[in-house]
CSV table of C-alpha atoms and ligand atoms in Angstrom, one decimal:
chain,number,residue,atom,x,y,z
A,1,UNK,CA,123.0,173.6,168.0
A,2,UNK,CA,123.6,175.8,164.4
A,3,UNK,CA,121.0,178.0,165.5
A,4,UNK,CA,123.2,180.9,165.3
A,5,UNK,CA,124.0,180.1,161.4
A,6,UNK,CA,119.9,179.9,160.5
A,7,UNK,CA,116.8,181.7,160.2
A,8,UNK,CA,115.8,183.2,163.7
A,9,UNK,CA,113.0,181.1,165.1
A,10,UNK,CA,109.5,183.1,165.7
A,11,UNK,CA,106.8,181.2,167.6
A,12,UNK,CA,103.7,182.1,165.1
A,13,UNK,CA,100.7,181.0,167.8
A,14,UNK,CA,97.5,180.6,165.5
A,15,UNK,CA,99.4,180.5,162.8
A,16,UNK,CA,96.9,178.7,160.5
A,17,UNK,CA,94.7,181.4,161.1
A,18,UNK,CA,93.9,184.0,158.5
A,19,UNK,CA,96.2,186.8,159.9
A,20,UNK,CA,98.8,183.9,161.1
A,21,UNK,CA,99.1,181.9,158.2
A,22,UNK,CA,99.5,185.6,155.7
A,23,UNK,CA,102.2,186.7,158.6
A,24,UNK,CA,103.9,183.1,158.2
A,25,UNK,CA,104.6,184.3,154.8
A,26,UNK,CA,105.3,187.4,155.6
A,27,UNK,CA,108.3,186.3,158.4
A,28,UNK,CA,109.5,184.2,155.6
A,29,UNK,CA,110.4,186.6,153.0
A,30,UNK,CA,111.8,189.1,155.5
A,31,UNK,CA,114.4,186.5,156.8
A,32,UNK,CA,112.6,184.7,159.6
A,33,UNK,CA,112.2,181.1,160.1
A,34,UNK,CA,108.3,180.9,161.7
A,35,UNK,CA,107.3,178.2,163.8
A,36,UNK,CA,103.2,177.6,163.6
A,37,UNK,CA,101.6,176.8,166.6
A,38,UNK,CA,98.5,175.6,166.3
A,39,UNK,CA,95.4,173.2,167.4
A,40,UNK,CA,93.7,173.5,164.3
A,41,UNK,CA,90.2,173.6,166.1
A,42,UNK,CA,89.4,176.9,163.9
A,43,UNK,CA,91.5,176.6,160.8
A,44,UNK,CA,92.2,173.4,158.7
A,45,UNK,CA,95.6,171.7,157.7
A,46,UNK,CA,94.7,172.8,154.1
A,47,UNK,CA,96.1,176.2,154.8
A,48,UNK,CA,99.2,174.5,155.4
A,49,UNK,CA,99.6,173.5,151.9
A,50,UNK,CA,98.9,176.6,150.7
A,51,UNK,CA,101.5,177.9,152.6
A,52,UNK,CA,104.4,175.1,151.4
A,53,UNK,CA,102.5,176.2,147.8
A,54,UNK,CA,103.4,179.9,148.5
A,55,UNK,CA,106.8,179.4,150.0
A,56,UNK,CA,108.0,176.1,148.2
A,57,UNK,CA,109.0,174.3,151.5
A,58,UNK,CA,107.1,173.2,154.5
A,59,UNK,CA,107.2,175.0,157.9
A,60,UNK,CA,107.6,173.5,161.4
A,61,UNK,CA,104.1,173.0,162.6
A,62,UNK,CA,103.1,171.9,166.2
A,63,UNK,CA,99.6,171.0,166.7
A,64,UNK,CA,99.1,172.0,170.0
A,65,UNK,CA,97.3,173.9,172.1
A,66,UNK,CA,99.8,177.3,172.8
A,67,UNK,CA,98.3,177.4,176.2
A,68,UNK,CA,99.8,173.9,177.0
A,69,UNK,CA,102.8,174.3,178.9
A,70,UNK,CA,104.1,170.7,179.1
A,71,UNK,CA,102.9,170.4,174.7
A,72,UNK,CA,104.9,174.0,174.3
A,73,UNK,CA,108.5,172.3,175.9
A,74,UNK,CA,109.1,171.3,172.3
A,75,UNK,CA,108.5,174.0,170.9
A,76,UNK,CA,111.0,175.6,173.3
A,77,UNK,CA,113.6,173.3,173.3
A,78,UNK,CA,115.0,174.8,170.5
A,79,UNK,CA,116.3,178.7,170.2
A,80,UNK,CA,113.4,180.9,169.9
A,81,UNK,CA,114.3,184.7,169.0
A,82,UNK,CA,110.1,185.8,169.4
A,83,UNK,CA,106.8,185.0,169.6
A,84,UNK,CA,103.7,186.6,167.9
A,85,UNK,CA,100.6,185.8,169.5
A,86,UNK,CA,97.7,185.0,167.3
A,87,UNK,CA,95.6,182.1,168.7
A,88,UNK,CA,92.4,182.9,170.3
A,89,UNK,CA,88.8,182.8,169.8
A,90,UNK,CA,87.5,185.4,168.2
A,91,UNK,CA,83.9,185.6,167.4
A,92,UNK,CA,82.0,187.9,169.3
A,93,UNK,CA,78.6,186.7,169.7
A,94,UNK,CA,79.5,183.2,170.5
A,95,UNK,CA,82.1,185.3,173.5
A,96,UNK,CA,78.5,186.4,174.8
A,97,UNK,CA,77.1,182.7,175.0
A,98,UNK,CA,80.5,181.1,176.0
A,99,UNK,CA,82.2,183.5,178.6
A,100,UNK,CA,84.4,180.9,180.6
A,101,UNK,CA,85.7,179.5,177.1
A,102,UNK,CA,86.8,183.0,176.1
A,103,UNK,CA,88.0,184.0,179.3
A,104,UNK,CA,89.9,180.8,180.1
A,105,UNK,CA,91.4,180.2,176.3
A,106,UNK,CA,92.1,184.1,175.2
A,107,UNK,CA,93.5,185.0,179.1
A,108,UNK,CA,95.2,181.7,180.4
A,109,UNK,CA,96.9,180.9,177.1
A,110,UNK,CA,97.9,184.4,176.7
A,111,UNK,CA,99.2,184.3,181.1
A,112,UNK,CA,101.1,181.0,180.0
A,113,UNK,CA,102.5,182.0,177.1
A,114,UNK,CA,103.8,184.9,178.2
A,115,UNK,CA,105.1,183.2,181.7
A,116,UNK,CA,106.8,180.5,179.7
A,117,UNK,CA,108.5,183.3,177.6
A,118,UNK,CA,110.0,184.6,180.7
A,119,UNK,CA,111.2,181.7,182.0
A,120,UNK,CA,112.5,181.4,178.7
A,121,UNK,CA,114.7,184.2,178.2
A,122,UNK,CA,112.6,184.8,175.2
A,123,UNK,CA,112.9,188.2,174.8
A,124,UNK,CA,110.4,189.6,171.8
A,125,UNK,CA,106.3,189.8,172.3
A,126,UNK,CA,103.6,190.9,169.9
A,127,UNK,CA,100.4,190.3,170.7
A,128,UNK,CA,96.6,190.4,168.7
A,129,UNK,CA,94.5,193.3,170.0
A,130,UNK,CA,91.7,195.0,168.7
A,131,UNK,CA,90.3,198.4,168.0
A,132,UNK,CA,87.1,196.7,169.7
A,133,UNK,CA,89.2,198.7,172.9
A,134,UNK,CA,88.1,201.8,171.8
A,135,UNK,CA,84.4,200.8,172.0
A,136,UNK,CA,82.5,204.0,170.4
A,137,UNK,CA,85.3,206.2,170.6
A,138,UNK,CA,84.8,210.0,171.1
A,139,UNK,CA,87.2,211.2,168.7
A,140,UNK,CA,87.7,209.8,164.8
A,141,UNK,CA,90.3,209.2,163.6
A,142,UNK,CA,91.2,207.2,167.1
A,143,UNK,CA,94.7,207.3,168.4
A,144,UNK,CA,96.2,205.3,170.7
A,145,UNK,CA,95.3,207.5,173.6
A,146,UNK,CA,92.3,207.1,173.5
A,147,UNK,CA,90.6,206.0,176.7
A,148,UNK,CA,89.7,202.5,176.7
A,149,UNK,CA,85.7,201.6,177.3
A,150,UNK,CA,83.7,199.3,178.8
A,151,UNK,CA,84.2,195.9,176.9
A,152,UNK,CA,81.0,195.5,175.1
A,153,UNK,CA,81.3,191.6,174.7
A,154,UNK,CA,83.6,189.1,176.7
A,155,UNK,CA,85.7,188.7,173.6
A,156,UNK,CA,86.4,192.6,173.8
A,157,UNK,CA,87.4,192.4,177.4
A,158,UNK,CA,89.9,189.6,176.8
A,159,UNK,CA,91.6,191.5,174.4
A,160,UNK,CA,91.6,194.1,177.1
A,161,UNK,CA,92.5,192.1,180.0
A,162,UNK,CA,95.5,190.1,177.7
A,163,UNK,CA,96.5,193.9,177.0
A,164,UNK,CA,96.7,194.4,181.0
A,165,UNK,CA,98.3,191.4,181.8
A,166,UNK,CA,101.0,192.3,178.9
A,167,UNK,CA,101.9,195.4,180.6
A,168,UNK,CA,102.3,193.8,184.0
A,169,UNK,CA,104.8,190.6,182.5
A,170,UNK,CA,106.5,193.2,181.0
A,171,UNK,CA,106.8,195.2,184.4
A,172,UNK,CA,107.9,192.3,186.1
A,173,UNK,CA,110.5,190.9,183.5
A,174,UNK,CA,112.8,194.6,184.2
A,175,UNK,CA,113.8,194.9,180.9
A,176,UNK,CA,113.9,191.6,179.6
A,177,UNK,CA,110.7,191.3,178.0
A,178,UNK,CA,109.7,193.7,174.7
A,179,UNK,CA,105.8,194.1,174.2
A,180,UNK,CA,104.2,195.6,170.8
A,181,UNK,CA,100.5,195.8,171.5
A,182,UNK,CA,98.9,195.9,168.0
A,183,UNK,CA,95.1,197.3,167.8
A,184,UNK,CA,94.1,195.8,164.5
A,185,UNK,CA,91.3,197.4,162.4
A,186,UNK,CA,89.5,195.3,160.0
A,187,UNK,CA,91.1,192.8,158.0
A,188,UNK,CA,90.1,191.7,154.9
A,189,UNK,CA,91.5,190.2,151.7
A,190,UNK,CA,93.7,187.3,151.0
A,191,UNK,CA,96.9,186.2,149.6
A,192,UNK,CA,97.2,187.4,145.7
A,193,UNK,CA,98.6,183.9,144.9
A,194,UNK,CA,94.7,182.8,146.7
A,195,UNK,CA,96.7,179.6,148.0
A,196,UNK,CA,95.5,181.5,151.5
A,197,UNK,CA,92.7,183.3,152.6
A,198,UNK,CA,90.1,183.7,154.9
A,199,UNK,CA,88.5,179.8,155.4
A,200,UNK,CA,85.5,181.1,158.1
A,201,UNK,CA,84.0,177.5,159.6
A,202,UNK,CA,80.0,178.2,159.3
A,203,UNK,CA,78.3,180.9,158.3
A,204,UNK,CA,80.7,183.8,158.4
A,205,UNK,CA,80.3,186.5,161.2
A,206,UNK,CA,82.5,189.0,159.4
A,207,UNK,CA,81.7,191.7,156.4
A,208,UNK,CA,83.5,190.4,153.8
A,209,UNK,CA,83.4,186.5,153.5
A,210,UNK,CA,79.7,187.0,153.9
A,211,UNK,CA,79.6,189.0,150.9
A,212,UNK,CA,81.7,186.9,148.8
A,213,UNK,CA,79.6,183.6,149.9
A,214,UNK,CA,76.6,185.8,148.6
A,215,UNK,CA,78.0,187.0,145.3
A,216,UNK,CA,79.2,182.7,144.9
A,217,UNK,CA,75.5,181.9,145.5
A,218,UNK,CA,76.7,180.1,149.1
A,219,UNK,CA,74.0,182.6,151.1
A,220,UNK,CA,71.4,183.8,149.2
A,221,UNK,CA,72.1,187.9,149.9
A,222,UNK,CA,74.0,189.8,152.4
A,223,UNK,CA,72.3,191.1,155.0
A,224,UNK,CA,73.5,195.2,155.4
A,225,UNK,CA,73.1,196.1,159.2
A,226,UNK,CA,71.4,199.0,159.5
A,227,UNK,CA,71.0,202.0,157.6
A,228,UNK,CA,70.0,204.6,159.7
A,229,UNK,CA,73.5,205.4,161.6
A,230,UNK,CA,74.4,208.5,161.5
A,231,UNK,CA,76.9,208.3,158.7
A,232,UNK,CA,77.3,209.7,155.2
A,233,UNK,CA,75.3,207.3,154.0
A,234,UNK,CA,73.4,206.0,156.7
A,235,UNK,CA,75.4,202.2,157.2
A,236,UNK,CA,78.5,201.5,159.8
A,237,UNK,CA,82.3,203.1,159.1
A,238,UNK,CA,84.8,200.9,159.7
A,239,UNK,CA,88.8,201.0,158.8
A,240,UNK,CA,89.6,198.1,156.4
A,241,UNK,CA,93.3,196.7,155.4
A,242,UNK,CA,94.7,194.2,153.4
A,243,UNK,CA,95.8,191.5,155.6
A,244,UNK,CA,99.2,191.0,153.8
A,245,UNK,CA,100.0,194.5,154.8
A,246,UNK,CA,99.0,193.4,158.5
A,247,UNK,CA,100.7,190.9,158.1
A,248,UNK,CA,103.9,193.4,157.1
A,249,UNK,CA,103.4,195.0,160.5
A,250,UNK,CA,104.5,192.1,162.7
A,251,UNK,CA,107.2,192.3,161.0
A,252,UNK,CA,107.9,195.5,161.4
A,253,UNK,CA,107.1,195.3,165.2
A,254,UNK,CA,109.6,192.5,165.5
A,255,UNK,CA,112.3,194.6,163.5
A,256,UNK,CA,111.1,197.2,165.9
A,257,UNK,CA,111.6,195.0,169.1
A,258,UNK,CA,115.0,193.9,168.0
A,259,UNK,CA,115.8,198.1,167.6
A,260,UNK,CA,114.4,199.1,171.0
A,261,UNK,CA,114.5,195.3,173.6
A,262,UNK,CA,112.6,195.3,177.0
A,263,UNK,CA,110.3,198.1,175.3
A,264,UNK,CA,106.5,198.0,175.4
A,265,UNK,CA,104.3,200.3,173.0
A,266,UNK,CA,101.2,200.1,171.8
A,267,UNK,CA,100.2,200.5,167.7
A,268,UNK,CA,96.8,201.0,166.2
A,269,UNK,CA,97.1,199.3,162.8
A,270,UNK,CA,94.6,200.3,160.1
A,271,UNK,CA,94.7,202.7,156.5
A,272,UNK,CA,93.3,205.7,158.5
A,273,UNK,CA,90.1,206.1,156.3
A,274,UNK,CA,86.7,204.8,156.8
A,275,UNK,CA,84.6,203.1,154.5
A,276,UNK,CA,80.6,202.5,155.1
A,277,UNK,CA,79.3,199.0,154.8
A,278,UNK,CA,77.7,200.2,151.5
A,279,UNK,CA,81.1,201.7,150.1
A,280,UNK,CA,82.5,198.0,150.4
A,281,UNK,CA,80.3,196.9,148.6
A,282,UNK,CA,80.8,199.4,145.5
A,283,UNK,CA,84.5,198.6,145.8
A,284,UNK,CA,83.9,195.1,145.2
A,285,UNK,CA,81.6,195.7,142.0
A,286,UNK,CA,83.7,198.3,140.7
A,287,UNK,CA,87.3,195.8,141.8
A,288,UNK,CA,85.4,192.8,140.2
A,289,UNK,CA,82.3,193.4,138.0
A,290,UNK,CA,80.6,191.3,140.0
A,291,UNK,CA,77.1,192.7,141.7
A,292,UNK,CA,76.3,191.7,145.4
A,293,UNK,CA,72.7,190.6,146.5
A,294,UNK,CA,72.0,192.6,149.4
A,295,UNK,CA,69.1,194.0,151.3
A,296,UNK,CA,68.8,196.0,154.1
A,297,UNK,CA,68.7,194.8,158.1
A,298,UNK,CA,67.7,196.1,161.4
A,299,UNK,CA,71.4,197.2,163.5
A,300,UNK,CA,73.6,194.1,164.4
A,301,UNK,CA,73.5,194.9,168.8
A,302,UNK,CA,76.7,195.6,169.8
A,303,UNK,CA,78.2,197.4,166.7
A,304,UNK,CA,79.7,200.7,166.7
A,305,UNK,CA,78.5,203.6,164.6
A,306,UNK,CA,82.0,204.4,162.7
A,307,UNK,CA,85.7,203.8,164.0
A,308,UNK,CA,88.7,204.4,161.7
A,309,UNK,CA,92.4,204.5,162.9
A,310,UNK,CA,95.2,207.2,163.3
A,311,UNK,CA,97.7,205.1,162.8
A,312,UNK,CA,100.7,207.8,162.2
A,313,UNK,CA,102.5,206.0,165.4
A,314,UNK,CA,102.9,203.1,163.9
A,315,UNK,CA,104.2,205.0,160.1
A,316,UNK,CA,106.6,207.0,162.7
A,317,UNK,CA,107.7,204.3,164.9
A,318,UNK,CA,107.4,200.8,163.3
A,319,UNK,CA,108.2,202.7,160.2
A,320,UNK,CA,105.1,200.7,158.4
A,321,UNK,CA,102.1,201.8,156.6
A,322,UNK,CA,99.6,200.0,154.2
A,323,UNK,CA,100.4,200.0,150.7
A,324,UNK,CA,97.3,197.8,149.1
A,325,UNK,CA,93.6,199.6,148.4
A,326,UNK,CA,90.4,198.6,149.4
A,327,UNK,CA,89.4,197.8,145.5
A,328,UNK,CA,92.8,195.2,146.1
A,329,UNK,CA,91.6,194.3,149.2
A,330,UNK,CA,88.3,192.8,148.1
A,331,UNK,CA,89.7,191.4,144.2
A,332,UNK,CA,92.3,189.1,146.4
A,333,UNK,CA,89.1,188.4,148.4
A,334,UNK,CA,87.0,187.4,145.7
A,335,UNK,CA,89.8,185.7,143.7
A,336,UNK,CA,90.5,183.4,146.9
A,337,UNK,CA,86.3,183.0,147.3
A,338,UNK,CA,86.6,181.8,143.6
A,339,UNK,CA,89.4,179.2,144.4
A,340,UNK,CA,87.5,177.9,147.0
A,341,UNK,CA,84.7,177.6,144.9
A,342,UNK,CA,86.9,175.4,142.8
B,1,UD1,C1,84.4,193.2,165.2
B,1,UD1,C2,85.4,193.9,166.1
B,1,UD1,C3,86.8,193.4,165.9
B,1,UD1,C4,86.8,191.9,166.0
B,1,UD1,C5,85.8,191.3,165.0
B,1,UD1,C6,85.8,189.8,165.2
B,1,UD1,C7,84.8,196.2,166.7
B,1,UD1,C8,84.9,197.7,166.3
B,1,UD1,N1,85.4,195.4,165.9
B,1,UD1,O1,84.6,193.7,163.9
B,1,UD1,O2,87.7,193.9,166.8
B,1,UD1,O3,88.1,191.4,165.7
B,1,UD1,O4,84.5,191.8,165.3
B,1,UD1,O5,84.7,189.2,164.6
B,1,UD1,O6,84.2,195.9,167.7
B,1,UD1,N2,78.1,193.8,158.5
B,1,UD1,C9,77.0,193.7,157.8
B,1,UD1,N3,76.5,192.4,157.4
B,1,UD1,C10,77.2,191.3,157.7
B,1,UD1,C11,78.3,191.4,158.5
B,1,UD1,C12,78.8,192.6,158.9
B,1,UD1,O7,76.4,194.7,157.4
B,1,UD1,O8,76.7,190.2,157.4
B,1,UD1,C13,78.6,195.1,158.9
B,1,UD1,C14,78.7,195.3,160.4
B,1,UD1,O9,77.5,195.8,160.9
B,1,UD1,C15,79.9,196.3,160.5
B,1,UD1,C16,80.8,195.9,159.3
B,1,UD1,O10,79.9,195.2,158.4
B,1,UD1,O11,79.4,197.6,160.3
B,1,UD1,C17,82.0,195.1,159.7
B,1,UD1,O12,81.5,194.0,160.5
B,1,UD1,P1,82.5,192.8,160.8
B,1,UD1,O13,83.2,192.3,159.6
B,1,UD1,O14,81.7,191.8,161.6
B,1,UD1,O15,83.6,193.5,161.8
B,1,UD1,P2,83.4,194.3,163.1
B,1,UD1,O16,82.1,194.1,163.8
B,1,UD1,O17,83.8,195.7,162.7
């Protein structure tokens, strides 16, 4: 084996997803060699193109389930220096109809993964969470101490229960195993080269490719979901950031990892401003001229009023911030609704 003289392997799990495919790039230019992991059943193989289009080379892809132990020996049976843990399902509502697929895919995959690292010797974890922890938080901005709330929707516990389950694999491994926990806001955007992006299967649950299908003409209008919170300006506050500087962060929790092994921390991961529902969409008229069709809804059940992240611990610790703005944010957005378009 050369392994020594190459690119250190990372595991990328889900990573023809929208956050896994941007961090694939992402590992890439900062040195890594990334190794996707996926089944494809929520992405498609075209994302893999874009990637070789981005990067000018293919990347090892397994199409596998993560959760698959005997499928995953492969994967293993070369050095691997991490694994970041993407793959899951993800939309909410359908986590209220389906509760045994979520708890069984998010939380056995995630128990598998993490027991086949330790077998392993593999010594680097970092994991998907959510801000949907905090639930309505008390406090804004939220930090990380913030008491964790009653999940509101099974998805929401799994991210919990994967968080719990992290903790106690990392108990048990004595040193061996290194956990970052990151609490993702909300992601939005796309790759600037728009050779990746956000590729929702359906009609999109999520802000921002609904509003792009609306300005394209794919749904007739967007939908705002309430406007009587009480807000600035009456609709939901939420914390939205470029997914190629999320994307940044895993690397920096890996760098971060390699600085501190067998620690586990936990990182919110988000701009630390909030922006309304209806300040999204006048950053996306003012980032692209465009106007968005929209009218105004009852609530959505099961939002939160406003949550927007303190996320000073991870510019102090992972030494990473976000650099793009939300007008960049939603231009990469529409640019990769346009490409899609053609
Ligand atoms: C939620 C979870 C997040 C999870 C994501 C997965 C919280 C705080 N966040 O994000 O952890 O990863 O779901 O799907 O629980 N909106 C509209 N019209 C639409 C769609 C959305 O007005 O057609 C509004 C929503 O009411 C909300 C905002 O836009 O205020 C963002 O919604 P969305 O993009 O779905 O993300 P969250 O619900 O914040």
């Amino acid at each position: 084996m050369t392994e020594t003289a190459s690119a250190p392997r990372i595991i990328v799990t889900g990573g023809a997803g929208f956050i896994g495919s941007h961090t694939v790039v992402a590992l890439e230019e900062a040195g890594y060699a990334p190794v996707i992991v996926d089944d494809l059943r929520n992405s498609r193989p075209e994302v893999l193109e874009g990637l070789e289009r981005i990067l000018g080379h293919s990347v090892e892809f397994h199409r596998i389930d993560c959760g698959d132990v005997q499928a995953m020996q492969a994967v293993f049976s070369q050095p691997v220096h991490g694994v970041i843990h993407f793959a899951a399902d993800k939309a909410v509502g359908e986590s209220v109809a389906q509760p045994e697929q979520y708890f069984s895919n998010n939380i056995g995959s995630t128990a598998r993964l993490a027991g086949m690292m330790r077998e392993r010797g593999v010594q680097h974890l970092v994991f998907s969470s959510s801000c949907t922890v905090y639930g309505e938080a008390g406090e804004l901005p939220v930090d990380e101490s913030a008491p964790i709330q009653p999940a509101a929707s099974p998805y929401g516990f799994t991210k919990q229960a994967c968080e719990t389950l992290l903790r106690y694999s990392h108990r048990a491994a004595e040193g061996a195993l290194g956990v970052a926990l990151l609490r993702y806001f909300n992601p939005i955007g796309g790759h600037p080269t728009a050779e990746i992006g956000e590729l929702p299967l359906g009609t999109p649950a999520n802000l921002v490719p609904y509003l792009t299908q609306s300005v394209a003409g794919i749904r007739s209008e967007l939908t705002v979901f309430g406007s009587d919170y009480p807000t600035r300006d009456g609709t939901c506050i939420r914390d939205y950031l470029h997914v190629c500087d999320l994307a940044e962060a895993h690397v920096a929790a890996l760098r971060w990892l390699e600085r501190a092994p067998g620690m586990l921390d936990v990182f919110n991961l988000g701009t630390g401003e909030g922006s309304s529902v209806k300040e999204v969409i006048s950053a996306f008229e003012r980032a692209t001229g465009k106007s968005v069709p929209h009218r105004f809804g009852d609530r959505r059940p099961g939002d939160v009023t406003a949550i927007y992240a303190n996320a000073e611990k991870a510019a102090q610790v992972l030494q990473w911030r976000t650099r793009r703005s939300l007008d960049d944010c939603l231009a990469d957005a529409w640019r990769w609704q346009e490409k899609l378009k053609g």
